[in-house]
mmCIF file of C-alpha atoms and ligand atoms in Angstrom:
data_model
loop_
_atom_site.group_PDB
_atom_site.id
_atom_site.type_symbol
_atom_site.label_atom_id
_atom_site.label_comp_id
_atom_site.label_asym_id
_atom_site.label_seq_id
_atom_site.Cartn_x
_atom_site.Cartn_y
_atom_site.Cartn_z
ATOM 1 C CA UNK A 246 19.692 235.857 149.230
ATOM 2 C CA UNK A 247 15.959 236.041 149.336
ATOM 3 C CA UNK A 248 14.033 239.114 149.981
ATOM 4 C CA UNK A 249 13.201 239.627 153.202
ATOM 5 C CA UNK A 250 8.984 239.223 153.704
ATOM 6 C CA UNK A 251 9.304 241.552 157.254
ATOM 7 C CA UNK A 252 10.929 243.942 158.761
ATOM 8 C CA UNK A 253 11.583 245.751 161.973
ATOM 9 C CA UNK A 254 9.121 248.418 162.151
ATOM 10 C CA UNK A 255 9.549 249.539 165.874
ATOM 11 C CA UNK A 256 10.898 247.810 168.773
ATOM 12 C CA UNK A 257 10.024 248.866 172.252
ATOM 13 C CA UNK A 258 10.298 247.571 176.352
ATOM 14 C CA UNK A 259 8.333 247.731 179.279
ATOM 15 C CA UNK A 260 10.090 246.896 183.021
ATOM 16 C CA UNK A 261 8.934 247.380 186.155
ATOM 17 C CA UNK A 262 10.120 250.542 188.223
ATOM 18 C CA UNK A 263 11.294 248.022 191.173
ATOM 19 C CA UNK A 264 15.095 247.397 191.242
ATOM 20 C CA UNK A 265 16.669 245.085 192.844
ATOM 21 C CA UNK A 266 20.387 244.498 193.392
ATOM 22 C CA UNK A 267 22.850 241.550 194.426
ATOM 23 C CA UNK A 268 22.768 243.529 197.973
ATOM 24 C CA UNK A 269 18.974 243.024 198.990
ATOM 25 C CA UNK A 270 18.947 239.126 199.192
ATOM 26 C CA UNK A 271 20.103 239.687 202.726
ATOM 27 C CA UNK A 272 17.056 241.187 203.533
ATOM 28 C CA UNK A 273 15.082 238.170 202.423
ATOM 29 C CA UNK A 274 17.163 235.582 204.078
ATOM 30 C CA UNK A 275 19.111 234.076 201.238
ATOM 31 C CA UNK A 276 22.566 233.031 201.624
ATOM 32 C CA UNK A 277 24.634 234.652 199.202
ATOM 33 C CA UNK A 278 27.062 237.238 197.919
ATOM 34 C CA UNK A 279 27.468 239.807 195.054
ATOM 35 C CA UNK A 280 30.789 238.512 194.502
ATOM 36 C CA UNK A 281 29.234 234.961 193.729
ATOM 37 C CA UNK A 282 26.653 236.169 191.440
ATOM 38 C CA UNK A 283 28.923 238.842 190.003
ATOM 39 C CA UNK A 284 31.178 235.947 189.437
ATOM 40 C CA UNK A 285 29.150 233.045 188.128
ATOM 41 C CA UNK A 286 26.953 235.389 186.065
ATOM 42 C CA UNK A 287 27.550 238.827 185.294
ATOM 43 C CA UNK A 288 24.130 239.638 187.056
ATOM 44 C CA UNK A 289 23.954 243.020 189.445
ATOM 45 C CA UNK A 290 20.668 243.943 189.465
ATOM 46 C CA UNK A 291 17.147 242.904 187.749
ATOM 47 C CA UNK A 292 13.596 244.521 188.073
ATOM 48 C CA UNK A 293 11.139 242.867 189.943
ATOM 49 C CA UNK A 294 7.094 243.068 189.395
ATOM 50 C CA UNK A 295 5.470 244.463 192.791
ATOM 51 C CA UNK A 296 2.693 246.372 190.993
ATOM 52 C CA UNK A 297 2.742 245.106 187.559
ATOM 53 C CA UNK A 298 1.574 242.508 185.838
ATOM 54 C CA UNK A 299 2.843 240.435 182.680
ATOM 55 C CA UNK A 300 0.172 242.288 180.546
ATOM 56 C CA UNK A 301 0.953 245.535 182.118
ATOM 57 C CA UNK A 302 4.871 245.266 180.774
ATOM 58 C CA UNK A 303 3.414 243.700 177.564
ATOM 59 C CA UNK A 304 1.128 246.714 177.003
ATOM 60 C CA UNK A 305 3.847 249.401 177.783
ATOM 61 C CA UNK A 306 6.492 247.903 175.356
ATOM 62 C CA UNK A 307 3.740 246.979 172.276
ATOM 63 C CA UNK A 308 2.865 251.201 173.153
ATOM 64 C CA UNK A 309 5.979 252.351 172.615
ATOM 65 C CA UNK A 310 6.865 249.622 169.422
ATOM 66 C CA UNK A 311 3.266 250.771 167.858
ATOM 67 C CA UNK A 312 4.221 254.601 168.072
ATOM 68 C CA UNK A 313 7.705 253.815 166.741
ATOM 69 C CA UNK A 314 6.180 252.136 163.598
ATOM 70 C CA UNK A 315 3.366 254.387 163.483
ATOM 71 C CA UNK A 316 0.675 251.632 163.548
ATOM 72 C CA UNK A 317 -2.253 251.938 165.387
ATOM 73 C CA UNK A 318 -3.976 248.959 167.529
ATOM 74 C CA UNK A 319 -6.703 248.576 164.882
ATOM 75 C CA UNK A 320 -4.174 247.882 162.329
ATOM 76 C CA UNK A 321 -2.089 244.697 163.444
ATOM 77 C CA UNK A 322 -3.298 241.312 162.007
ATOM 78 C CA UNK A 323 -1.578 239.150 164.423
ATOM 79 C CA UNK A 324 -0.292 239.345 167.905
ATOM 80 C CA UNK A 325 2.485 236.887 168.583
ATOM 81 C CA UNK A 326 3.650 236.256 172.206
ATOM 82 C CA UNK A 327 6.366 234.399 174.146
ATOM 83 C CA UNK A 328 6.063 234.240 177.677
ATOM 84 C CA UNK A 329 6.081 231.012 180.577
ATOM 85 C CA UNK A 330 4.806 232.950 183.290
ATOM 86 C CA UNK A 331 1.368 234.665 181.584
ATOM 87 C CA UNK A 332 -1.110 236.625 184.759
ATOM 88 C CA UNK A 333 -2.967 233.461 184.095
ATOM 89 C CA UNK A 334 -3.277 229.691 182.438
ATOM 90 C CA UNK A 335 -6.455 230.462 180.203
ATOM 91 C CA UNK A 336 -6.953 232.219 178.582
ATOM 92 C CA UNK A 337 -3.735 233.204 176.715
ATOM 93 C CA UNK A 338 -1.775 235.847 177.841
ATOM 94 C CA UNK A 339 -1.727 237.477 174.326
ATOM 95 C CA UNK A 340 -5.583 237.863 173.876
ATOM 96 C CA UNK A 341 -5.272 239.612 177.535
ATOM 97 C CA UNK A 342 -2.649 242.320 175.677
ATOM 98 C CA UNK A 343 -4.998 242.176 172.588
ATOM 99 C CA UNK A 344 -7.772 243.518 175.360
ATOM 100 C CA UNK A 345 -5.520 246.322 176.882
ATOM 101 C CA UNK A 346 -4.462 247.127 173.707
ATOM 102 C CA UNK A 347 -8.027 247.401 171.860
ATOM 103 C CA UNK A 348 -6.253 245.655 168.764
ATOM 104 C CA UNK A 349 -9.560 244.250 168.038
ATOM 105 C CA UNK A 350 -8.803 242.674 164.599
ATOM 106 C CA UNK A 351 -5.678 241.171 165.625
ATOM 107 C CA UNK A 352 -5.992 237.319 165.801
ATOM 108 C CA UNK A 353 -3.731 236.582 168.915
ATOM 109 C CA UNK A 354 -2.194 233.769 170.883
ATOM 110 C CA UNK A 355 0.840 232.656 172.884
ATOM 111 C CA UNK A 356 3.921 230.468 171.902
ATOM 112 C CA UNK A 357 5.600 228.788 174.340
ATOM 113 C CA UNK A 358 8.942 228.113 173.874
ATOM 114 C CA UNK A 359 10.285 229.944 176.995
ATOM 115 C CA UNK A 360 13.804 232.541 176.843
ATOM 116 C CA UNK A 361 13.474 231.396 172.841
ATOM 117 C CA UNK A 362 10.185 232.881 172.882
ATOM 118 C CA UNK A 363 10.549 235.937 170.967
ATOM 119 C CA UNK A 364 12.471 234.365 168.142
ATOM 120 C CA UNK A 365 10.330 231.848 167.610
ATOM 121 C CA UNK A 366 7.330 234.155 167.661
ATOM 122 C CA UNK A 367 9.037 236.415 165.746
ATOM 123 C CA UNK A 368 9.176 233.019 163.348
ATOM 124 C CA UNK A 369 5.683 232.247 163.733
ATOM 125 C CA UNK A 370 4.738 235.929 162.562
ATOM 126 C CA UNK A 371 7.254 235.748 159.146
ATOM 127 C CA UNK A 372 5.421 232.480 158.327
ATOM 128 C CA UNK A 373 2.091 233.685 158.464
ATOM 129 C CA UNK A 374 3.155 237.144 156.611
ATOM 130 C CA UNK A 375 4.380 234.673 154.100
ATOM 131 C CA UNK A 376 1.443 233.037 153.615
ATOM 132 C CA UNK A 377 -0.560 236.048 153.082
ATOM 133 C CA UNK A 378 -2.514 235.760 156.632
ATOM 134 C CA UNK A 379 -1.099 238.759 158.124
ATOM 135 C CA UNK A 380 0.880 242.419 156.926
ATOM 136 C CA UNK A 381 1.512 243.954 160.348
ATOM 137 C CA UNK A 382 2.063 241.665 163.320
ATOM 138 C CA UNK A 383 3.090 242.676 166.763
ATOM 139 C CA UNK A 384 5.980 239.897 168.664
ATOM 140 C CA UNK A 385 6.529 240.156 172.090
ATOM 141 C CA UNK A 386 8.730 238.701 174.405
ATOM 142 C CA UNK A 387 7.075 239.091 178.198
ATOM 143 C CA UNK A 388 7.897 237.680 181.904
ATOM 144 C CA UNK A 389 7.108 237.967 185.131
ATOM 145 C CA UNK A 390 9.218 235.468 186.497
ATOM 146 C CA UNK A 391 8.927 237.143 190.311
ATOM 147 C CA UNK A 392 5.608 235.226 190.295
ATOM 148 C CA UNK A 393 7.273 231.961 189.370
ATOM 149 C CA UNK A 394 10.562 231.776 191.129
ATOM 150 C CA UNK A 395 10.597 230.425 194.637
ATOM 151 C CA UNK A 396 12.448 232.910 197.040
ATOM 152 C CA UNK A 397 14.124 230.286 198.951
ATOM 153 C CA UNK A 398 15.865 228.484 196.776
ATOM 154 C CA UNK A 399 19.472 230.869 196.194
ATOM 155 C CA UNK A 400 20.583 228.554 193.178
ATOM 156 C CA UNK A 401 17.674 230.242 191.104
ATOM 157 C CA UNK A 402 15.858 233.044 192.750
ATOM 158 C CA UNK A 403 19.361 235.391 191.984
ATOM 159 C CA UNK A 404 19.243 234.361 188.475
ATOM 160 C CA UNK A 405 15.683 236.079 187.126
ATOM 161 C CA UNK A 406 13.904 239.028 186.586
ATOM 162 C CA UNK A 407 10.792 241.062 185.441
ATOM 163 C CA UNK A 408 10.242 242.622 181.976
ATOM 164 C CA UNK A 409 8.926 242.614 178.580
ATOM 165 C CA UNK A 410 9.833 243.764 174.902
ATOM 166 C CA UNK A 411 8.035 244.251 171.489
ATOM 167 C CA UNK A 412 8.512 244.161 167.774
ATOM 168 C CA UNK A 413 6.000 245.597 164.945
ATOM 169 C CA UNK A 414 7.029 243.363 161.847
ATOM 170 C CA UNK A 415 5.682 245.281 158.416
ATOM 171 C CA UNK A 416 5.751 243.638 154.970
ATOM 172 C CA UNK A 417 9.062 244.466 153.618
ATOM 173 C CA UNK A 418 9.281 246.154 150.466
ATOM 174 C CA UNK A 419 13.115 246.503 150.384
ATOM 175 C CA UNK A 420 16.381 244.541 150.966
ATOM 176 C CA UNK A 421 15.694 245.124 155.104
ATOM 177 C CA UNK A 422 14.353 242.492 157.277
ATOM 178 C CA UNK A 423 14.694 238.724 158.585
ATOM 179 C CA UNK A 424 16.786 237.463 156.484
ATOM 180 C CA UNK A 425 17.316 233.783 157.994
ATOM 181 C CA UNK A 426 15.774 232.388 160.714
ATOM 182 C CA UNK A 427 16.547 229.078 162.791
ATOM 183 C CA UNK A 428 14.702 227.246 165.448
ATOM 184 C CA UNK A 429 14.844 223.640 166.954
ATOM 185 C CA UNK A 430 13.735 222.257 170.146
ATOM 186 C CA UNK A 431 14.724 218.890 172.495
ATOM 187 C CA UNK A 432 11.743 217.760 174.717
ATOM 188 C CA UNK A 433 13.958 214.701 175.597
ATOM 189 C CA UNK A 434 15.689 217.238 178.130
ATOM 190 C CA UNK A 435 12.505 219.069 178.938
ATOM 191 C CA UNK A 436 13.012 217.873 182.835
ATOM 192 C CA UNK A 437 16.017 219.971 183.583
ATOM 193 C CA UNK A 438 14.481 223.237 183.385
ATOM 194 C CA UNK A 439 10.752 223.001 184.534
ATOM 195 C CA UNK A 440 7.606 224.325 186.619
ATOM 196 C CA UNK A 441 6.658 220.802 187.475
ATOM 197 C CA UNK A 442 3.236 221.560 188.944
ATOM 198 C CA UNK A 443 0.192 223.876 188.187
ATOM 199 C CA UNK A 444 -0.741 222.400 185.048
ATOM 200 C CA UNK A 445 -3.250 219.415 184.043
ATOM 201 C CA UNK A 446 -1.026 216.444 185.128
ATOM 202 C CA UNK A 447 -0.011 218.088 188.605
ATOM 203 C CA UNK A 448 -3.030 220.533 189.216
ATOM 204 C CA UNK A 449 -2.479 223.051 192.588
ATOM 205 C CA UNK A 450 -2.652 221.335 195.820
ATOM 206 C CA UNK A 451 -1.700 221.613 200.123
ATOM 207 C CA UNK A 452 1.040 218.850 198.575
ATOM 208 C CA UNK A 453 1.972 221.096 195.333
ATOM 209 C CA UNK A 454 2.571 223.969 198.032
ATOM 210 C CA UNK A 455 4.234 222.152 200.274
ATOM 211 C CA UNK A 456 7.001 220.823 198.127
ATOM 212 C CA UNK A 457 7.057 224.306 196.458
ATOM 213 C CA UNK A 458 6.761 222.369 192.388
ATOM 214 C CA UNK A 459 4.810 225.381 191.658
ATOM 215 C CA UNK A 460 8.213 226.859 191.131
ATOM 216 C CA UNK A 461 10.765 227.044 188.477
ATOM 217 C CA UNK A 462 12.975 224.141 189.257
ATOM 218 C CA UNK A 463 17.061 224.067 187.182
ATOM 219 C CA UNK A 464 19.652 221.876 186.837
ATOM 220 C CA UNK A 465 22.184 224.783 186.275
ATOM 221 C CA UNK A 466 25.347 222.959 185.388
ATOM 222 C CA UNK A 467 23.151 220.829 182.651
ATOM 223 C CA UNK A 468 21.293 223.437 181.382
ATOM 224 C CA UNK A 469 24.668 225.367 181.293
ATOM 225 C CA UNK A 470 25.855 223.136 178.964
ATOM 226 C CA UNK A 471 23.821 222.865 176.895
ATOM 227 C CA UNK A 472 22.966 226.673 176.304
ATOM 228 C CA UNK A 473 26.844 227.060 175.481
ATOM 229 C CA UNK A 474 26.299 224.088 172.740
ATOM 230 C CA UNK A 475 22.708 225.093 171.438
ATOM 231 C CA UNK A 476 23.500 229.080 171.178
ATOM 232 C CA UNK A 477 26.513 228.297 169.430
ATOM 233 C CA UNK A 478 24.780 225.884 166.562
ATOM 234 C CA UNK A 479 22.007 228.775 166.582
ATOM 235 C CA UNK A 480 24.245 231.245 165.683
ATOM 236 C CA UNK A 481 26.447 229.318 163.389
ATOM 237 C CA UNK A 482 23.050 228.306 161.277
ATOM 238 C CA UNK A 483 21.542 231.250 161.119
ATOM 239 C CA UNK A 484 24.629 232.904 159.837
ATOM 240 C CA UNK A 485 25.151 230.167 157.350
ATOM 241 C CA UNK A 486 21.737 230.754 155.843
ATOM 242 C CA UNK A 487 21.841 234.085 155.289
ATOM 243 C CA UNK A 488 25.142 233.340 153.722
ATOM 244 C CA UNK A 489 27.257 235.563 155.830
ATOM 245 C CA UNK A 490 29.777 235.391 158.587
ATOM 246 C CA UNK A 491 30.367 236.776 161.701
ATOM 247 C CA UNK A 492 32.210 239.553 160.514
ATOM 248 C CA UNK A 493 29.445 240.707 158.877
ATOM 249 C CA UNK A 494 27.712 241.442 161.818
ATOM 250 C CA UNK A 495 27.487 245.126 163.032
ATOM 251 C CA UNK A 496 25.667 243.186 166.553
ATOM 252 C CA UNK A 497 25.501 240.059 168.466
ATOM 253 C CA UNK A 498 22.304 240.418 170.862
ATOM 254 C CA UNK A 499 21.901 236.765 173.002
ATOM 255 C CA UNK A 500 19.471 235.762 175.191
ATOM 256 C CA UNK A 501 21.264 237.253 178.628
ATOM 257 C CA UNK A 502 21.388 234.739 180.848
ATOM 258 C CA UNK A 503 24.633 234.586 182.251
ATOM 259 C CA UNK A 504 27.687 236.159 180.639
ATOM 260 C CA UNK A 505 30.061 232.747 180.393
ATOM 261 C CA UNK A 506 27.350 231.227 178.237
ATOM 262 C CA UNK A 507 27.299 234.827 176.051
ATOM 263 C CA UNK A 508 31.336 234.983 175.924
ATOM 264 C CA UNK A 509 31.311 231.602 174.656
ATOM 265 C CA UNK A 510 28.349 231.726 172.535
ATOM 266 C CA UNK A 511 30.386 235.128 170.625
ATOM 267 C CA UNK A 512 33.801 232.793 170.435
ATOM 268 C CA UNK A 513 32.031 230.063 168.398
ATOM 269 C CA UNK A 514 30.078 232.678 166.408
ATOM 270 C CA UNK A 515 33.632 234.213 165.737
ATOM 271 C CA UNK A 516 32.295 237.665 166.966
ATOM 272 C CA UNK A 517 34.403 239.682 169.200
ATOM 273 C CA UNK A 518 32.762 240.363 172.873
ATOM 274 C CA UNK A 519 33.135 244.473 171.353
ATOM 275 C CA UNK A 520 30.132 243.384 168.670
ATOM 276 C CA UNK A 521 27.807 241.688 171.466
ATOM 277 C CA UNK A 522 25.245 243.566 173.233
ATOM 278 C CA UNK A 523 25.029 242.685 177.184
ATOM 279 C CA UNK A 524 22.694 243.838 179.399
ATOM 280 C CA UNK A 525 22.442 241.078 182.105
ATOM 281 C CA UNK A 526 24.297 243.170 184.641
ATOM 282 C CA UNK A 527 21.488 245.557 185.006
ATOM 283 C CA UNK A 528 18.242 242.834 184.231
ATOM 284 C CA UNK A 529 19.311 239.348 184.895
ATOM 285 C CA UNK A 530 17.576 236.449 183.098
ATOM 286 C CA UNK A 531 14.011 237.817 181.879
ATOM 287 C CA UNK A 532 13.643 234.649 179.848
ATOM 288 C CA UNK A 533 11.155 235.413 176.504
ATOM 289 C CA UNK A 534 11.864 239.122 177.433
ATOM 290 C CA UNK A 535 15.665 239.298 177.153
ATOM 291 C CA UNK A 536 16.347 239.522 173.101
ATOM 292 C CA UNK A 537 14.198 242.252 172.212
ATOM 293 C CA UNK A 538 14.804 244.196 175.524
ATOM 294 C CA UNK A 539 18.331 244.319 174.739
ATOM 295 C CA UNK A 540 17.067 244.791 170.468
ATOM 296 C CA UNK A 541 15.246 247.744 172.060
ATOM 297 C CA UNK A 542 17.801 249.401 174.227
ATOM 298 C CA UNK A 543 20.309 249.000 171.496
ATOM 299 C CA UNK A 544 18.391 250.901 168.964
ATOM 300 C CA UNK A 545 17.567 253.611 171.119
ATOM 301 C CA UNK A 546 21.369 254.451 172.306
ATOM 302 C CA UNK A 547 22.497 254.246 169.184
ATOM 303 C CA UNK A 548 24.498 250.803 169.208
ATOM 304 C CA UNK A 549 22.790 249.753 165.665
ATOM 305 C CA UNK A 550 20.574 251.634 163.841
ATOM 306 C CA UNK A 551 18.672 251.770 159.857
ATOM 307 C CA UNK A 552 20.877 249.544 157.910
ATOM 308 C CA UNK A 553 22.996 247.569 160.646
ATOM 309 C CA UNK A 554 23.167 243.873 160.167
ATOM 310 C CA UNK A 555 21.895 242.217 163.849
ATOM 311 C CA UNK A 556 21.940 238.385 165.141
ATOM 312 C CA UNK A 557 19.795 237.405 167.441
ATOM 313 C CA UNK A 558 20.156 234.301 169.206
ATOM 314 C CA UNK A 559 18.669 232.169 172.307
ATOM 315 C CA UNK A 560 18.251 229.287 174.555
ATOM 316 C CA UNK A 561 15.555 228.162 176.712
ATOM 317 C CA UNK A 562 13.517 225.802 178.860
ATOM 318 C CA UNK A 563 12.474 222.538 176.592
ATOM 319 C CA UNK A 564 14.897 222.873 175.449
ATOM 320 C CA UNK A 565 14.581 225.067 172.430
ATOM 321 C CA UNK A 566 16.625 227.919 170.895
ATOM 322 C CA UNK A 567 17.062 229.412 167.998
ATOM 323 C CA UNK A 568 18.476 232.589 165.833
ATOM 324 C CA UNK A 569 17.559 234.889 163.358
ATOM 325 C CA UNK A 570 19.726 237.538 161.258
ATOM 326 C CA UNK A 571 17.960 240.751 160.732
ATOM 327 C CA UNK A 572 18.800 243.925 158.760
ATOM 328 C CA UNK A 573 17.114 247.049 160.290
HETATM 329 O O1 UT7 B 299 17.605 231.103 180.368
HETATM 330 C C1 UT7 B 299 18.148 229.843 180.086
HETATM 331 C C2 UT7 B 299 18.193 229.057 181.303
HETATM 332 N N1 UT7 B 299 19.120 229.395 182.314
HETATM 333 C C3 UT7 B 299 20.437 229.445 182.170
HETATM 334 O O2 UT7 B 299 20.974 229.546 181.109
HETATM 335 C C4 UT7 B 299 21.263 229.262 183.406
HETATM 336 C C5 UT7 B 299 22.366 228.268 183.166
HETATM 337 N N2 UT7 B 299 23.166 227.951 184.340
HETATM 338 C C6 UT7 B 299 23.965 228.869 184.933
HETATM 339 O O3 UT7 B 299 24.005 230.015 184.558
HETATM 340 C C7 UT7 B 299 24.843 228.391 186.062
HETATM 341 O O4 UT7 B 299 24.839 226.985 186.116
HETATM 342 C C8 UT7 B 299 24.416 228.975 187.429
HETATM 343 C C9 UT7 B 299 24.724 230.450 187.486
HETATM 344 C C10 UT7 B 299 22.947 228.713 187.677
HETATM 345 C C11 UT7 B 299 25.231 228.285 188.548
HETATM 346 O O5 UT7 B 299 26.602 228.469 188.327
HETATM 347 P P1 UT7 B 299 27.595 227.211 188.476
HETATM 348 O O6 UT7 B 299 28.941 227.735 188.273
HETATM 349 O O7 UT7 B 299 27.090 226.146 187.538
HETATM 350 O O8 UT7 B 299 27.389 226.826 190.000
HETATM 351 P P2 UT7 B 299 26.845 225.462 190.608
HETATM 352 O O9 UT7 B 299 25.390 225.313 190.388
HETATM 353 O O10 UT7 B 299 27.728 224.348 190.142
HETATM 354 O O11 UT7 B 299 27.096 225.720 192.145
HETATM 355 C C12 UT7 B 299 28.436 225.930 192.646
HETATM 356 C C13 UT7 B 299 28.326 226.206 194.134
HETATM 357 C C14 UT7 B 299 27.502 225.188 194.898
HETATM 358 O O12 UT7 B 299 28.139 224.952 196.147
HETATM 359 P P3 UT7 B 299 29.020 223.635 196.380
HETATM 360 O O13 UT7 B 299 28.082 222.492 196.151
HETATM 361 O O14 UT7 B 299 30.128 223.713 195.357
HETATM 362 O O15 UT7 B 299 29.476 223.796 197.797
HETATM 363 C C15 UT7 B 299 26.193 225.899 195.140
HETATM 364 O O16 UT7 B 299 25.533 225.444 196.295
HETATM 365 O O17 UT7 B 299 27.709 227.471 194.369
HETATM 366 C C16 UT7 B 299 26.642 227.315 195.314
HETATM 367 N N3 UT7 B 299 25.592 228.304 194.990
HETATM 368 C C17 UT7 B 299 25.592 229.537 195.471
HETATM 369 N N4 UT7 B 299 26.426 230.185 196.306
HETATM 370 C C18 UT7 B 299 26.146 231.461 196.593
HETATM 371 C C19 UT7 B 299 24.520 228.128 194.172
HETATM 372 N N5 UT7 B 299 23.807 229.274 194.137
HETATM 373 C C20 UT7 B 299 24.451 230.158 194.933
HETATM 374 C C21 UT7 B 299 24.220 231.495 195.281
HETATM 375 N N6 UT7 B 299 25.089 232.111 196.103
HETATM 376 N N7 UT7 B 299 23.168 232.193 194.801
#
């Protein structure tokens, strides 16, 4: 196995106070239960944005990843950051984190590769440490898909939520770290999962607003599908290249999106549900957000810790996914 060029420094997430359960789509009209959501995909509850913004959550989690790794602003190379819904189109939303974090040095900018978002930046980052161009980079993972999701549409608007997480990545000296990494991407299927208007080809207009395409628009059953079918090659590959199986894994943490794709996602990966972190009862979907919110939480209650062998796996809009084995 090669050695590992980074490693988990700190890890830490940023949500909005707001909560919102199953119970208060009543209040805004929408027609459906907590039994069908409960049902169809494990979601109770997710946070919701009403005073934050994307680089508000961005800032709290990279705080609270820096302290962890004791690294200070001044001191990170490279800021790496996965988001589709950034507080605005240009420019990026990670030079607007670079600001409110006064990481002045840091060169900084977005990847876009939606609920994959913090694997691949986490990707990204490992490249460029091997090449030399960066020692301490911080990922992050950030949505604020409240802004994004249109409220009257019940096949979507119970699905998502607000939130953000963060990674310091250090030069690894030891036998800790990324240890295999996997990404790919379809753009043949890039329809079924879309914001169809707001950028270049479909600028804002009275017609944008009127057909609501400023929203996030799914074919669930497709998309579905294909997250079962994607996770599941992620997390096969990944394993495969750092030459271990699944029961060599102390902890499963997938993209939480709905808990059938997760259940199935662990049965391919031959990892028992008891080994897989879920969190999408108390969050819902927060897209580029979801992996290292649940890396985070895990950490601090204990789940894994120094030492534990963790995959990480996703699936998102484009589509792309992609997984990555990590030793803390
Ligand atoms: O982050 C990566 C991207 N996202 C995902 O991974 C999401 C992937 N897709 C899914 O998780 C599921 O497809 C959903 C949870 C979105 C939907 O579950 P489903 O079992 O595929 O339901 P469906 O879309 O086939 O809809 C079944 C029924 C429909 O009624 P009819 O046509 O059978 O009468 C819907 O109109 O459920 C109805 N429905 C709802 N009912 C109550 C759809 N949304 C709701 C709702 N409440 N919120």
């Amino acid at each position: 196995m090669k050695r590992p060029i980074a490693y988990f420094a700190g890890t830490g997430r940023g949500v909005p106070s707001t909560v919102m359960t199953n119970f208060d789509f009543a209040a805004i009209g929408i027609d459906t239960t907590d039994e069908w959501i409960v049902e169809r995909t494990g979601i109770k509850q997710r946070h919701i944005a009403k005073t934050e913004n994307a680089t508000d959550l961005a800032a709290a989690a990279s705080r609270k990843a820096m302290e962890k790794a004791g690294v200070q602003p001044g001191e990170l190379d490279i800021i790496v950051l996965g988001t589709a819904s950034p507080d605005r189109l240009l420019p990026s939303a990670a030079v607007d984190l670079q600001a409110s974090l006064g990481a002045s040095r840091a060169a900084a900018f977005d990847v876009g590769a939606a609920c994959s978002g913090f694997i691949y930046s986490a990707t990204v980052a490992e490249g460029l440490m091997a090449t030399g161009n960066a020692d301490t980079a911080l990922i992050v993972g950030v949505e604020k898909l409240s802004a994004i999701t249109d409220w009257t549409d019940r096949a979507t608007c119970v699905l998502f939520g607000d939130g953000a997480g963060a990674a310091v990545l250090k030069r690894s000296k030891q036998q800790k770290g990324i240890l295999s990494t996997f990404v790919r991407s379809d753009g043949s299927l890039g329809d079924l999962l879309c914001r169809p208007a707001g950028g270049a080809a479909k600028p804002f207009s009275s017609d944008v607003l009127a057909e609501r395409s400023q929203y996030i628009k799914m074919n669930g059953r497709e998309v579905f599908k294909n997250a079962v079918r994607s996770m599941s090659e992620a997390a096969t590959r990944a394993l495969d290249s750092a030459k271990l199986t699944g029961a060599d894994i102390d902890l499963m943490i997938p993209h939480q999106a709905n808990i059938r794709i997760i259940e199935a996602t662990a049965k391919h990966a031959n990892i028992p549900m008891a080994k897989v972190y879920v969190n999408v009862d108390r969050y819902g979907n927060t897209s580029a957000a979801s992996v290292p919110i649940a890396l985070d939480e895990a950490i601090e209650r204990g789940v894994v810790g120094e030492g534990s062998t963790v995959l990480l796996v996703a699936f998102g809009a484009g589509f792309t996914w992609g997984s990555m084995v990590v030793r803390l």
